[in-house]
Tab-separated table of C-alpha atoms and ligand atoms in Angstrom:
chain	number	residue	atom	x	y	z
A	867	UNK	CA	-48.199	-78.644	-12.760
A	868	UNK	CA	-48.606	-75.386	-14.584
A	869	UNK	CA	-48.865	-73.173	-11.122
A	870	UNK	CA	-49.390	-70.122	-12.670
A	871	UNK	CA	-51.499	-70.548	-15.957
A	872	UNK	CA	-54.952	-69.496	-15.999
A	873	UNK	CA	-56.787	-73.046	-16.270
A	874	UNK	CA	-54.002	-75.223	-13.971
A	875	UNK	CA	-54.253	-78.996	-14.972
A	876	UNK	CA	-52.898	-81.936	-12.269
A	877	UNK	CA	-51.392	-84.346	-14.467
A	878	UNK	CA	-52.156	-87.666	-12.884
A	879	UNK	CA	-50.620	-91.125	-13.101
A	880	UNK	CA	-52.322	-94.229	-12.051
A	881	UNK	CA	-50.617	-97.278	-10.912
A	882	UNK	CA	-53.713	-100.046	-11.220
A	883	UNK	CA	-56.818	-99.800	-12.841
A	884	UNK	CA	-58.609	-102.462	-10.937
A	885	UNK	CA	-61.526	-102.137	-9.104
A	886	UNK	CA	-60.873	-98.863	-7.196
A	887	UNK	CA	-58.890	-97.498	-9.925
A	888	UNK	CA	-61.786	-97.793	-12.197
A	889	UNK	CA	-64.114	-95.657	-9.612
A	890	UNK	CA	-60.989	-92.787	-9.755
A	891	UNK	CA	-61.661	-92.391	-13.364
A	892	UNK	CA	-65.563	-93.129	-12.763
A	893	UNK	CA	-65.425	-89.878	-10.591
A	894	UNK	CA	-63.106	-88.026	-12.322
A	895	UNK	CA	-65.375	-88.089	-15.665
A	896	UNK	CA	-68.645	-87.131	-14.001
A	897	UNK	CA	-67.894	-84.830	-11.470
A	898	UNK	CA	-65.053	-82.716	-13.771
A	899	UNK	CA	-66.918	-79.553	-13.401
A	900	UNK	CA	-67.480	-79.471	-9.841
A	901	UNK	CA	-63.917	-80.608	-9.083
A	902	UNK	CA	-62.562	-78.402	-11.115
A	903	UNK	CA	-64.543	-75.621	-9.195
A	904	UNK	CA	-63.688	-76.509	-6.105
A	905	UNK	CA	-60.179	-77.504	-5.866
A	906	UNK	CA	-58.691	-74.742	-8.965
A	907	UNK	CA	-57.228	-77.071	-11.044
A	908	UNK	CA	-58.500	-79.729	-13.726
A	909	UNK	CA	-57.689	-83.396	-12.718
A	910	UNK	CA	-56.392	-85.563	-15.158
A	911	UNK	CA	-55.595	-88.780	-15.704
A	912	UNK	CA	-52.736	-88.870	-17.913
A	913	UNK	CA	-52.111	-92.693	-18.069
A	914	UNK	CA	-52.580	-95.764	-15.866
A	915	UNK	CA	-49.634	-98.667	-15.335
A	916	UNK	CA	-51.899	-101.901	-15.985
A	917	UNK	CA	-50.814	-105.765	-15.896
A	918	UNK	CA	-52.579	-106.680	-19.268
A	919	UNK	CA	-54.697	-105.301	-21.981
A	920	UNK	CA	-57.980	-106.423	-20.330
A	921	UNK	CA	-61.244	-104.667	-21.891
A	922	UNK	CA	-62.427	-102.187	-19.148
A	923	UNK	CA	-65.747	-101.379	-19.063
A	924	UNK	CA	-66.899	-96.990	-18.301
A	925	UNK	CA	-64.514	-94.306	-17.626
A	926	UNK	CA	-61.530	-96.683	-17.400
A	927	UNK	CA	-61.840	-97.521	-20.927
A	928	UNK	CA	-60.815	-94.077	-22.013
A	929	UNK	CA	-58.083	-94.427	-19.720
A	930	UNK	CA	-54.684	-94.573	-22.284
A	931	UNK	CA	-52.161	-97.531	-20.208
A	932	UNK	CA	-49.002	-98.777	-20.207
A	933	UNK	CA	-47.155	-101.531	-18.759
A	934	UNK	CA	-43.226	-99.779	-18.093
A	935	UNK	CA	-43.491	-98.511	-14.617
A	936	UNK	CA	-41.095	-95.469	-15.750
A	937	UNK	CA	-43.217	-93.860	-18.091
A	938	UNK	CA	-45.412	-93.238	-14.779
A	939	UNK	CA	-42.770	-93.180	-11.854
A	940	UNK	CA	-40.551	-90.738	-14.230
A	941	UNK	CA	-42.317	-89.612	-16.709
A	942	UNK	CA	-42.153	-85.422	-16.918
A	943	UNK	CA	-45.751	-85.006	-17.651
A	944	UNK	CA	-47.020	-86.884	-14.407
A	945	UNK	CA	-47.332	-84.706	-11.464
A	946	UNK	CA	-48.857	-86.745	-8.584
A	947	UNK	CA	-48.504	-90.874	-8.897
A	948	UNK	CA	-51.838	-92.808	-7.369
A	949	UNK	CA	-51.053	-95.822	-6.362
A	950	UNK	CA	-53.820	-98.674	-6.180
A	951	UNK	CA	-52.034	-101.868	-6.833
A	952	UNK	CA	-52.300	-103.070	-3.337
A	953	UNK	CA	-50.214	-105.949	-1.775
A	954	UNK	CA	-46.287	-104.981	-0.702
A	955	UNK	CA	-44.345	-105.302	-4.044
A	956	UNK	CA	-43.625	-103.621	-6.016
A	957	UNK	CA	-46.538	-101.128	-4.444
A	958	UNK	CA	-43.906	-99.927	-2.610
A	959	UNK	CA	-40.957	-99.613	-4.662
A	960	UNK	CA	-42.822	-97.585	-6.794
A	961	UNK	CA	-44.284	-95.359	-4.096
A	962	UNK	CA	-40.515	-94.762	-2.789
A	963	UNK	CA	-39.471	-94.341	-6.318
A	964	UNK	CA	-42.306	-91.381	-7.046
A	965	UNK	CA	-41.338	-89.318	-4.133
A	966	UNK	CA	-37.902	-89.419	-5.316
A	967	UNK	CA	-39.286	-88.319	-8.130
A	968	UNK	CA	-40.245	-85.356	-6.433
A	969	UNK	CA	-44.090	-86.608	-6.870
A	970	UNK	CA	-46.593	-86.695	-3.988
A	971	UNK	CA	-48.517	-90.132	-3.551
A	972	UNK	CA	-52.086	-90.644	-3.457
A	973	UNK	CA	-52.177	-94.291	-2.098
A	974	UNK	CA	-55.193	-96.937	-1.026
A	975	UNK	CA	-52.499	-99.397	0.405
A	976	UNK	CA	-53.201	-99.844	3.975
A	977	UNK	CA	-50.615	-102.979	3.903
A	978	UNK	CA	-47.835	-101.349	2.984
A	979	UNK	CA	-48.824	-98.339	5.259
A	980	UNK	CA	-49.341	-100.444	7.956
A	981	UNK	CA	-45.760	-101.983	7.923
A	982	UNK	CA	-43.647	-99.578	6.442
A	983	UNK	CA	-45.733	-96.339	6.815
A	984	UNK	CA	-43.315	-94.262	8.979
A	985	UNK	CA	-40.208	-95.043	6.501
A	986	UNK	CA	-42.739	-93.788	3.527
A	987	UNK	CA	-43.198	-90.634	5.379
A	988	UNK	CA	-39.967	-90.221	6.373
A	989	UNK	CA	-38.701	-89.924	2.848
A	990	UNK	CA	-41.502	-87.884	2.066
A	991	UNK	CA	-40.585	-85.563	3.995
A	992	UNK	CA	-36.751	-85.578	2.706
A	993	UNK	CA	-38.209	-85.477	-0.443
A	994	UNK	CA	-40.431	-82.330	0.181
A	995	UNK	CA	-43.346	-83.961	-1.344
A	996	UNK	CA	-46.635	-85.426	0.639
A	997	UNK	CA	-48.466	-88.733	0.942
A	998	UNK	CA	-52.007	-88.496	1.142
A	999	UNK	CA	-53.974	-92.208	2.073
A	1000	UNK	CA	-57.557	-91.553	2.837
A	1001	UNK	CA	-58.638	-94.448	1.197
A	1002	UNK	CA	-56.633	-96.968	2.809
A	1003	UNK	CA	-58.528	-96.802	5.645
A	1004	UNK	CA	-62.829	-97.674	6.182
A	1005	UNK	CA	-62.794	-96.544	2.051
A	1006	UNK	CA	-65.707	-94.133	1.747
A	1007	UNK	CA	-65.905	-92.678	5.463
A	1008	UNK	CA	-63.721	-89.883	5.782
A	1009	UNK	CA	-62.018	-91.257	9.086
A	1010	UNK	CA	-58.317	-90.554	8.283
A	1011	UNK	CA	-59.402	-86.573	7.569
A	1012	UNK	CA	-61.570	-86.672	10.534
A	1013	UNK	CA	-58.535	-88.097	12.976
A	1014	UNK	CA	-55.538	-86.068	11.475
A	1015	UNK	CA	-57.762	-82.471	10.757
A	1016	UNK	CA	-61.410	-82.885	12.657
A	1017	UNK	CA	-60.125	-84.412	15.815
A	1018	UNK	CA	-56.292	-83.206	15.949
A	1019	UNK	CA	-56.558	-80.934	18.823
A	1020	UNK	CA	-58.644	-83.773	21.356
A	1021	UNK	CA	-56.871	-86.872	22.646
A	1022	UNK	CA	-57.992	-89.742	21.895
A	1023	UNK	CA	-59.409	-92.762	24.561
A	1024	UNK	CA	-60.828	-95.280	21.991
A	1025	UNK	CA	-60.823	-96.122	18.675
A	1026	UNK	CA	-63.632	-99.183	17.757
A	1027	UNK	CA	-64.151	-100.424	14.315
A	1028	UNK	CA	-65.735	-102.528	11.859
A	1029	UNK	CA	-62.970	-102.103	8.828
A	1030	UNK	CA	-63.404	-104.475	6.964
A	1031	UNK	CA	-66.329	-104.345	4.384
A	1032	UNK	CA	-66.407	-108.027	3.143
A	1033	UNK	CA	-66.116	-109.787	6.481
A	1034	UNK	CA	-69.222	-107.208	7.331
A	1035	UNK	CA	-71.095	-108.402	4.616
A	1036	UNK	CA	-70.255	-112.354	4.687
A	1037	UNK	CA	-71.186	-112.074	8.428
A	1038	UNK	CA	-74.431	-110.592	7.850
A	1039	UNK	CA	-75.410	-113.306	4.805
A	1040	UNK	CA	-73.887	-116.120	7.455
A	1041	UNK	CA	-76.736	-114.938	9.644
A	1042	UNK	CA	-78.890	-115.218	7.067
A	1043	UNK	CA	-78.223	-118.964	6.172
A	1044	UNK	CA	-75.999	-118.641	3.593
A	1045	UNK	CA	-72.863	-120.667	3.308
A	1046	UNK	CA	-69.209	-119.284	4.088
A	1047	UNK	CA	-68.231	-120.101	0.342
A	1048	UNK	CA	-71.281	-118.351	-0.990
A	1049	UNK	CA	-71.243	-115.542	0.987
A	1050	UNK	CA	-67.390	-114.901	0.610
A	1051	UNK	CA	-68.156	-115.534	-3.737
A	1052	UNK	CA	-70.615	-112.904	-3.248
A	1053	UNK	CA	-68.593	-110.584	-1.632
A	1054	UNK	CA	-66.042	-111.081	-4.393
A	1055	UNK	CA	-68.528	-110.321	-7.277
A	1056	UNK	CA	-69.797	-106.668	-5.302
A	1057	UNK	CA	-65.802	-105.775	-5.387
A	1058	UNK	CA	-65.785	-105.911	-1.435
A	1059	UNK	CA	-62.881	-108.492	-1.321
A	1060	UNK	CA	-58.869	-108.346	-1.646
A	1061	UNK	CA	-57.481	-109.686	-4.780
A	1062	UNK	CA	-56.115	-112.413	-2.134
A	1063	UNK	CA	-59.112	-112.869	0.263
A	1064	UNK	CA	-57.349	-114.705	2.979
A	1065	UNK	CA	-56.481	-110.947	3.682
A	1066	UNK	CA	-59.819	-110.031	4.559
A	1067	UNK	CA	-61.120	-113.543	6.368
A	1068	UNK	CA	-57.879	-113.866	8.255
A	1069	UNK	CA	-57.966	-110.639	9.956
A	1070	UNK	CA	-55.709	-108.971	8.374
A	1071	UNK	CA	-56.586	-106.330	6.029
A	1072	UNK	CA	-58.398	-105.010	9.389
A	1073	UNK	CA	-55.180	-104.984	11.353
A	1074	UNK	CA	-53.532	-103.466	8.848
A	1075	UNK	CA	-56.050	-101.075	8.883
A	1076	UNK	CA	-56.161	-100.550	12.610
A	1077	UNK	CA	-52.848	-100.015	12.876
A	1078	UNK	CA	-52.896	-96.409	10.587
A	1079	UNK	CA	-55.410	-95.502	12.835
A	1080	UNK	CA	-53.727	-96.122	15.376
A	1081	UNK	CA	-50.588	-94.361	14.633
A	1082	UNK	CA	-53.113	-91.033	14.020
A	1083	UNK	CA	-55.381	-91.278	17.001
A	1084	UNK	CA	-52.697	-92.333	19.722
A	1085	UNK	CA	-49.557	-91.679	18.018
A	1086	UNK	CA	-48.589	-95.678	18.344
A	1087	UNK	CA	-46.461	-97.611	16.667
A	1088	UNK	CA	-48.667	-100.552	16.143
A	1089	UNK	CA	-47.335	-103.324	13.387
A	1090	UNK	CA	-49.206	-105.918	12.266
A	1091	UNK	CA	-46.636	-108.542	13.160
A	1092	UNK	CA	-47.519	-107.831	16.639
A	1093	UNK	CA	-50.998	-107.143	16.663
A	1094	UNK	CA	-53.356	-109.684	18.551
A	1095	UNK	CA	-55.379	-110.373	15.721
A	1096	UNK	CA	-57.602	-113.155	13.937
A	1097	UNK	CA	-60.572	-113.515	11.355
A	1098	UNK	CA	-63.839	-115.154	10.704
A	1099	UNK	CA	-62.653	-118.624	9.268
A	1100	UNK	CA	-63.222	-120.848	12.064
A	1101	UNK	CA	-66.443	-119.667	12.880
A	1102	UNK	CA	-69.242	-121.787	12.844
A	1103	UNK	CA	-73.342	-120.959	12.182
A	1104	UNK	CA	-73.181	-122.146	15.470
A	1105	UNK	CA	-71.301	-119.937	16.816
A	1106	UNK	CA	-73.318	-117.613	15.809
A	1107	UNK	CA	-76.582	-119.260	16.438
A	1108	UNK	CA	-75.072	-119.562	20.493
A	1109	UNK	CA	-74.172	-115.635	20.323
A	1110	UNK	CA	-77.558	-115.215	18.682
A	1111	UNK	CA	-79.084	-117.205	21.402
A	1112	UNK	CA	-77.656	-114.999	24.144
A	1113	UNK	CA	-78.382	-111.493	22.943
A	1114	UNK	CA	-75.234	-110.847	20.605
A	1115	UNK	CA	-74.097	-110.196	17.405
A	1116	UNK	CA	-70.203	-111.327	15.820
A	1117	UNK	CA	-68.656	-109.158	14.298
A	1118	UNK	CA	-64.693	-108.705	13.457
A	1119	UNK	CA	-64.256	-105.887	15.648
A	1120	UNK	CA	-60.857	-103.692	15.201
A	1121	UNK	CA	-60.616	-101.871	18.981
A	1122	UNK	CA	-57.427	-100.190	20.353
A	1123	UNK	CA	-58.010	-98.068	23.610
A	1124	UNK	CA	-55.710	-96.333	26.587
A	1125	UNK	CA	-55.158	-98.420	29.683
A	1126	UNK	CA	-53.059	-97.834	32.721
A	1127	UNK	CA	-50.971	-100.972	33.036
A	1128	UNK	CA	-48.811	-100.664	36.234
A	1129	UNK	CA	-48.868	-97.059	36.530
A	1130	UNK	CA	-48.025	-96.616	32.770
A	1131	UNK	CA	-50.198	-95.483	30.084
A	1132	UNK	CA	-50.178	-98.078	26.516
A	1133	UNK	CA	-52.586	-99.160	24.173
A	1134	UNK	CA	-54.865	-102.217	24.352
A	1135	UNK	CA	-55.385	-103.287	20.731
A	1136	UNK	CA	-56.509	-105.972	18.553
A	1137	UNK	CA	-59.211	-107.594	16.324
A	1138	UNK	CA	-61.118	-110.775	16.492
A	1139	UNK	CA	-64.795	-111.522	15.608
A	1140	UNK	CA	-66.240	-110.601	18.944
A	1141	UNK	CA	-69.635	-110.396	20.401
A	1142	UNK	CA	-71.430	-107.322	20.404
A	1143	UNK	CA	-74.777	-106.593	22.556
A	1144	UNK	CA	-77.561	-104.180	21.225
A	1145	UNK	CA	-76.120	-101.560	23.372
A	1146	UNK	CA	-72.795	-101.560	21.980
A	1147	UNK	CA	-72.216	-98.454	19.057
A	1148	UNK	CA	-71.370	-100.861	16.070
A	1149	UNK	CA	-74.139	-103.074	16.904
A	1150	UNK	CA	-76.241	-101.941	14.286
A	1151	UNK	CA	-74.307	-100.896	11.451
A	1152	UNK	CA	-75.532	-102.683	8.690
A	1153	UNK	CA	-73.931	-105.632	6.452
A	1154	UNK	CA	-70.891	-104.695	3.821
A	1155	UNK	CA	-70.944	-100.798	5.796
A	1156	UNK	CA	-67.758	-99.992	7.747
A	1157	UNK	CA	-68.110	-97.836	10.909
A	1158	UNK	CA	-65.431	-96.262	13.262
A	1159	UNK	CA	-66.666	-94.938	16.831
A	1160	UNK	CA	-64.697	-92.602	18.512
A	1161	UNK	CA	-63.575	-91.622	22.001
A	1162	UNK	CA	-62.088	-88.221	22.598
A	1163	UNK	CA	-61.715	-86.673	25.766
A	1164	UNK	CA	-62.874	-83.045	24.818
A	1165	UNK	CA	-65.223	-84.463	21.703
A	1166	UNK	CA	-66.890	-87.069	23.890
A	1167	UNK	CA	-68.286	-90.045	21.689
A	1168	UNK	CA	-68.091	-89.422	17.957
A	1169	UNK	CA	-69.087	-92.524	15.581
A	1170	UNK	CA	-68.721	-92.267	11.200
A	1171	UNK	CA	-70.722	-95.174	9.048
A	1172	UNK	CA	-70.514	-95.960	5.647
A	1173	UNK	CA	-69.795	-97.624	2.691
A	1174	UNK	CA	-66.087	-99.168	3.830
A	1175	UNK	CA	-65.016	-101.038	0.209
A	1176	UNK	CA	-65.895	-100.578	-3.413
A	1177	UNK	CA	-64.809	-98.957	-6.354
A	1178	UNK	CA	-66.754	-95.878	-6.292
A	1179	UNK	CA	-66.743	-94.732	-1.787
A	1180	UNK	CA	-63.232	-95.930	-2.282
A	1181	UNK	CA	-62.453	-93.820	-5.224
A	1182	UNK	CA	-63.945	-90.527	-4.316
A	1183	UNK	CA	-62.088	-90.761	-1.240
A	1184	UNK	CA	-58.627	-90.801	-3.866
A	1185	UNK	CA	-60.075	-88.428	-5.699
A	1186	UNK	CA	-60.431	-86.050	-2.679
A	1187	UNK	CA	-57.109	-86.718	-1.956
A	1188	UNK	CA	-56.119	-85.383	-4.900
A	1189	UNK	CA	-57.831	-82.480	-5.242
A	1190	UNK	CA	-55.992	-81.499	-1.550
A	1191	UNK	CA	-52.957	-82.425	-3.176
A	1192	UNK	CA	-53.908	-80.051	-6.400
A	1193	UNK	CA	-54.453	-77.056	-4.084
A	1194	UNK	CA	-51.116	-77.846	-2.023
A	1195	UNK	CA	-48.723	-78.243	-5.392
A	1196	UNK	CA	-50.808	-74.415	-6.473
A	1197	UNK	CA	-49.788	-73.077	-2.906
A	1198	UNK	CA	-46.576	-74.176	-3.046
A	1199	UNK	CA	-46.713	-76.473	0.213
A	1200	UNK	CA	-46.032	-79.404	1.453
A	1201	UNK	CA	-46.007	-81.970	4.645
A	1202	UNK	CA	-49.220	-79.981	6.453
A	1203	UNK	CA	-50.523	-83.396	8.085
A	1204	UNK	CA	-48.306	-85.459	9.352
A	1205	UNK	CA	-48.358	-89.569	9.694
A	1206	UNK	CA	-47.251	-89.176	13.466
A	1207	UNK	CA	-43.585	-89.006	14.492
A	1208	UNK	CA	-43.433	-91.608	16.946
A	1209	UNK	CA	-42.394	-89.560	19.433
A	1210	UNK	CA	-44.334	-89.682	22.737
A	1211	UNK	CA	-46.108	-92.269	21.180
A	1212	UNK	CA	-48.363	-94.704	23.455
A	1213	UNK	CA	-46.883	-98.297	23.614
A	1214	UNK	CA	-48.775	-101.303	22.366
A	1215	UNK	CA	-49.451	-103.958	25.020
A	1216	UNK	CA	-48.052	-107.067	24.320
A	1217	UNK	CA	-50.831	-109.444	22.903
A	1218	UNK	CA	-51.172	-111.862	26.295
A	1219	UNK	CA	-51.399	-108.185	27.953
A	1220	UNK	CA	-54.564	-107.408	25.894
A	1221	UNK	CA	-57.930	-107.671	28.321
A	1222	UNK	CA	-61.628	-108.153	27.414
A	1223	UNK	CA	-64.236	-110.425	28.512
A	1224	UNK	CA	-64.826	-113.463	26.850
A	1225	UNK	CA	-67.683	-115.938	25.623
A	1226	UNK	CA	-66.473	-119.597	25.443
A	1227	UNK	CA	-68.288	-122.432	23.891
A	1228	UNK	CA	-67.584	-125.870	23.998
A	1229	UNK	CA	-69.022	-129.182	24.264
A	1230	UNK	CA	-68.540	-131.534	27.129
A	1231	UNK	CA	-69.074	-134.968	28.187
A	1232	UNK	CA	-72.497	-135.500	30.065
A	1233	UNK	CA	-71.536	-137.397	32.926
A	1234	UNK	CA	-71.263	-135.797	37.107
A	1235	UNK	CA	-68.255	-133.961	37.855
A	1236	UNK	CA	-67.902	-132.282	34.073
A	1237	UNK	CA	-68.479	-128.805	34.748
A	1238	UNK	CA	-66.782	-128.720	38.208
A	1239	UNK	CA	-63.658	-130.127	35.760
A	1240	UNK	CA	-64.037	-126.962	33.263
A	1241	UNK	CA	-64.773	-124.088	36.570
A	1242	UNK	CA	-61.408	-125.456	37.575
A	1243	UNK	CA	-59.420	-124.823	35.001
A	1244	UNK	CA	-61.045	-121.222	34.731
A	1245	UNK	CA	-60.088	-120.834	38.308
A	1246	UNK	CA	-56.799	-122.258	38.063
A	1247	UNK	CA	-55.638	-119.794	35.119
A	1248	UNK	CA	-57.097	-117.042	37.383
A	1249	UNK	CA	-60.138	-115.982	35.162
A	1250	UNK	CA	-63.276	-115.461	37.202
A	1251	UNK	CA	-66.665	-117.038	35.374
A	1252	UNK	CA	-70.075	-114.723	35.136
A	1253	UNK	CA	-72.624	-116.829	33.854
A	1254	UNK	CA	-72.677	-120.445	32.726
A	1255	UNK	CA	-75.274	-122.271	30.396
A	1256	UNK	CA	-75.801	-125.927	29.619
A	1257	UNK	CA	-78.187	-127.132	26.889
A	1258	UNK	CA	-80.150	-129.774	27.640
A	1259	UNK	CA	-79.197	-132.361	25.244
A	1260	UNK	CA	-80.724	-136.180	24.940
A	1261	UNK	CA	-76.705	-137.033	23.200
A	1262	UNK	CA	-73.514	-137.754	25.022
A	1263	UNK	CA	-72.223	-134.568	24.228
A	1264	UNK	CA	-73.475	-131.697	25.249
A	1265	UNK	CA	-73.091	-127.502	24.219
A	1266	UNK	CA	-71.796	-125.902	26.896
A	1267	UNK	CA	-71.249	-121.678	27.057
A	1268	UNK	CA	-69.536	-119.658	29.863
A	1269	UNK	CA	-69.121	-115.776	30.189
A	1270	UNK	CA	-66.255	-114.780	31.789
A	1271	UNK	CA	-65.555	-111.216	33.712
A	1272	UNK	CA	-62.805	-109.131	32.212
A	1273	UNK	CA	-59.277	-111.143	31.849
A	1274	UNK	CA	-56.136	-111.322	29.664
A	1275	UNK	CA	-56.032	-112.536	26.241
A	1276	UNK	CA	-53.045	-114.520	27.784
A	1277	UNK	CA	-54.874	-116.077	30.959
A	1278	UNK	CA	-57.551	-116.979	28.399
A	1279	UNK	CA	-55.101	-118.952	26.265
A	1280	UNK	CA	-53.644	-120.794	29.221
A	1281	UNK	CA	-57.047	-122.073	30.097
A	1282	UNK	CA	-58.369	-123.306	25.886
A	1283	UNK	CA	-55.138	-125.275	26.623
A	1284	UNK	CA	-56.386	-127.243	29.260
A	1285	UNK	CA	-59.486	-126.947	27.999
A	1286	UNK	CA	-58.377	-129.643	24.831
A	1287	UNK	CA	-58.245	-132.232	27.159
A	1288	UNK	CA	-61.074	-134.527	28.015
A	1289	UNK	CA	-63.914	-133.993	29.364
A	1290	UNK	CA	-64.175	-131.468	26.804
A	1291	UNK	CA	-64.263	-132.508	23.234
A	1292	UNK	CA	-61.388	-132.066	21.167
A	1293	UNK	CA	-61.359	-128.965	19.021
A	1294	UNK	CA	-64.691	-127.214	20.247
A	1295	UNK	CA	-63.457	-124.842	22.867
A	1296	UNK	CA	-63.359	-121.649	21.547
A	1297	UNK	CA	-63.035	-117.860	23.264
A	1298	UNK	CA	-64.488	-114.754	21.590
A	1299	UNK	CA	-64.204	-111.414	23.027
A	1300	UNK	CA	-67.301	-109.705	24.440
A	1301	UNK	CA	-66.669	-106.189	23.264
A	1302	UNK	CA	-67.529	-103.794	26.035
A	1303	UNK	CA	-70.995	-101.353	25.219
A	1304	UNK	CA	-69.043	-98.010	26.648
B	220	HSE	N1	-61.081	-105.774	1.145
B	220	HSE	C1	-61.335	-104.566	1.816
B	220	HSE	C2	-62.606	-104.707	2.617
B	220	HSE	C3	-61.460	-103.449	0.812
B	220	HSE	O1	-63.313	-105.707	2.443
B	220	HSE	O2	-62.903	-103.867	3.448
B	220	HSE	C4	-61.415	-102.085	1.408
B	220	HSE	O3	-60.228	-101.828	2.065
């Protein structure tokens, strides 16, 4: 970058031109001016590394590509590499290979953060060059600013989410009627979804996501190997017809807050679709938004809504990125916000550690001594019941829904095992968290 010329240019390289990497360029074309204005340089996209020649449709098509990774990675006239490839390889190869390079990384890849984040940073830092991710994370709400810069000085209780835009969305058109394989092509066609969508249904793109913000609001090694965690697949319109029936709503819920587990502070995390009550924060956030609510002990309750997904939120938020990396590379510094060192860091409970309330439906037998059987088992795996409901039903088998008080994710597994076993019919017990309102 031309540091002291009168009209200093940021010489950009783009690694992807999908979906978000279209929105980059989308931003980049209209807003030139402004962004030239405000961060003192011109951004510009030199060249993007793309798969095939594929027509592109806007600002992308007056993108120039290439398919050699070098003549981005190495190439002398690229001064900051953006990477928006998503998935683990070679995303990360080529991240590790452009801070070698002695070129910061704008990046939108929560996956590879999320398992190999503190190694990235680490040679970041060796390599006296930054990493800069707000888009990996809730795409167009500002979270990963807000925790690192906004929030840096307060310490953090709680940290409740809805990350993940297309589960949002196919959740809210499930309610609607709408089938799981239309609502999930739907979400495809608005840009919401992974390239691989399992991601998204099966949890994991949120835990991924969780686990960033968890390493900047608690300082906690979280992984996603080890994260309780699980996604919207088996859920049935009944499920959410029951919830429905008693008040809530199901959504996949991210959550990680401080508990005091025998005398020691760690970190309760996971994500499931779990039931949330109209007094609960994320209740309301509407379909296909992502929302992040916030528990600090100086900033009280702080909550940030928005578009989560989609190629324009998601590439502003790179763009932003790189206009903070434009004004660092003219200041000549580097490494101002840190991932989080690790050090002092909260622990992450083991999943079977993890607590919440749960709401369990299943469907029973109708015949005397049935629902003596199923308080039993409750009982026997020490979880204490607080409400249960039986639908009168003319069939042999009948719905039957139980609230539990707070208990472990583990005491709650030991009792769906016993739970497969007649009277109860096979496969229909299921446990969802009920998320707590404060
Ligand atoms: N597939 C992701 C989502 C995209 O649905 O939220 C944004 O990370």
């Amino acid at each position: 970058m031309g540091q002291n010329t009168a009209d200093p240019v940021l010489r950009i390289g783009l690694l992807g031109l999908g979906t978000v990497g279209s929105g980059v360029a989308e931003i980049l074309q209209h807003n030139a001016q402004m962004i030239a204005e405000r961060c003192g340089s011109r951004l510009q996209v030199v060249r993007a590394l793309v798969r095939s020649g594929r027509r592109r449709r806007g600002a992308a098509a007056r993108v120039a590509t290439c398919t050699d990774p070098r003549q981005i990675l190495e190439a002398e006239d690229i001064d900051v590499v953006v990477e928006l490839m998503g998935g683990q390889t070679p995303a990360r190869r080529y991240m590790q290979r452009a801070l070698r390079a002695k070129k910061p990384v704008v990046t939108a890849n929560k996956a590879v953060l999320a398992l190999h984040g503190s190694e990235l940073f680490a040679l970041a830092q060796r390599c006296c060059v930054d990493i800069y991710f707000e888009g990996s994370v809730a795409g167009g709400i500002p979270i990963i600013r807000t925790l690192r810069e906004a929030l840096g000085a307060d310490r953090t209780v709680a940290v409740r989410g809805l990350l993940n835009g297309t589960t949002q969305y196919m959740l809210g058109q499930l309610e609607a009627g709408e089938t799981y394989a239309d609502a999930l092509a739907a979400a495809q066609r608005l840009g919401f979804a992974e390239r691989d969508p399992r991601l998204d249904v099966s949890g994991r793109d949120a835990a991924d996501k969780l686990c960033i913000l968890g390493r900047l609001a608690f300082n906690s090694p979280l992984s996603p190997k080890l994260l309780s965690f699980s996604g919207i697949e088996a859920l049935t319109p009944q499920h959410l017809a029951q919830a429905h029936c008693h008040g809530y709503r199901v959504r996949l819920l991210a959550q990680a807050h401080r508990r005091t587990v025998a005398g020691a502070a760690a970190l309760d995390a996971w994500v499931h679709p779990a039931l949330l009550g109209p007094q609960h924060p994320l209740y309301a956030v509407p379909a296909a938004h992502n929302a992040v609510a916030v528990r600090s002990l100086a900033h009280g309750d702080t909550q940030y809504q928005g578009a989560g997904a989609g190629s324009l939120p998601t590439g502003a938020a790179v763009v932003a990125d790189l206009m903070d990396v434009a004004r660092n590379l003219r200041a000549g510094v580097w490494g101002r916000l840190p991932f989080g060192n690790g050090r002092r860091a909260l622990p992450p409970l083991p999943a079977h550690s993890c607590a919440s309330a749960f709401f369990v439906s299943l469907q029973v037998q109708q015949r005397p001594g049935v629902l003596a059987h199923v308080a039993n088992v409750f009982a026997e795996a020490g979880i204490s019941l607080a409400t249960v409901t039986q639908n009168v039903c003319a069939t042999s088998l009948v719905p039957l829904t139980l609230t539990t008080h707070p208990t472990t994710f583990g005491a709650m597994q030991r009792a769906l095992l016993q739970l497969r076993r007649a009277p109860v019919r096979r496969g229909t017990a299921q446990a969802l968290p009920i998320a707590a309102d404060s």
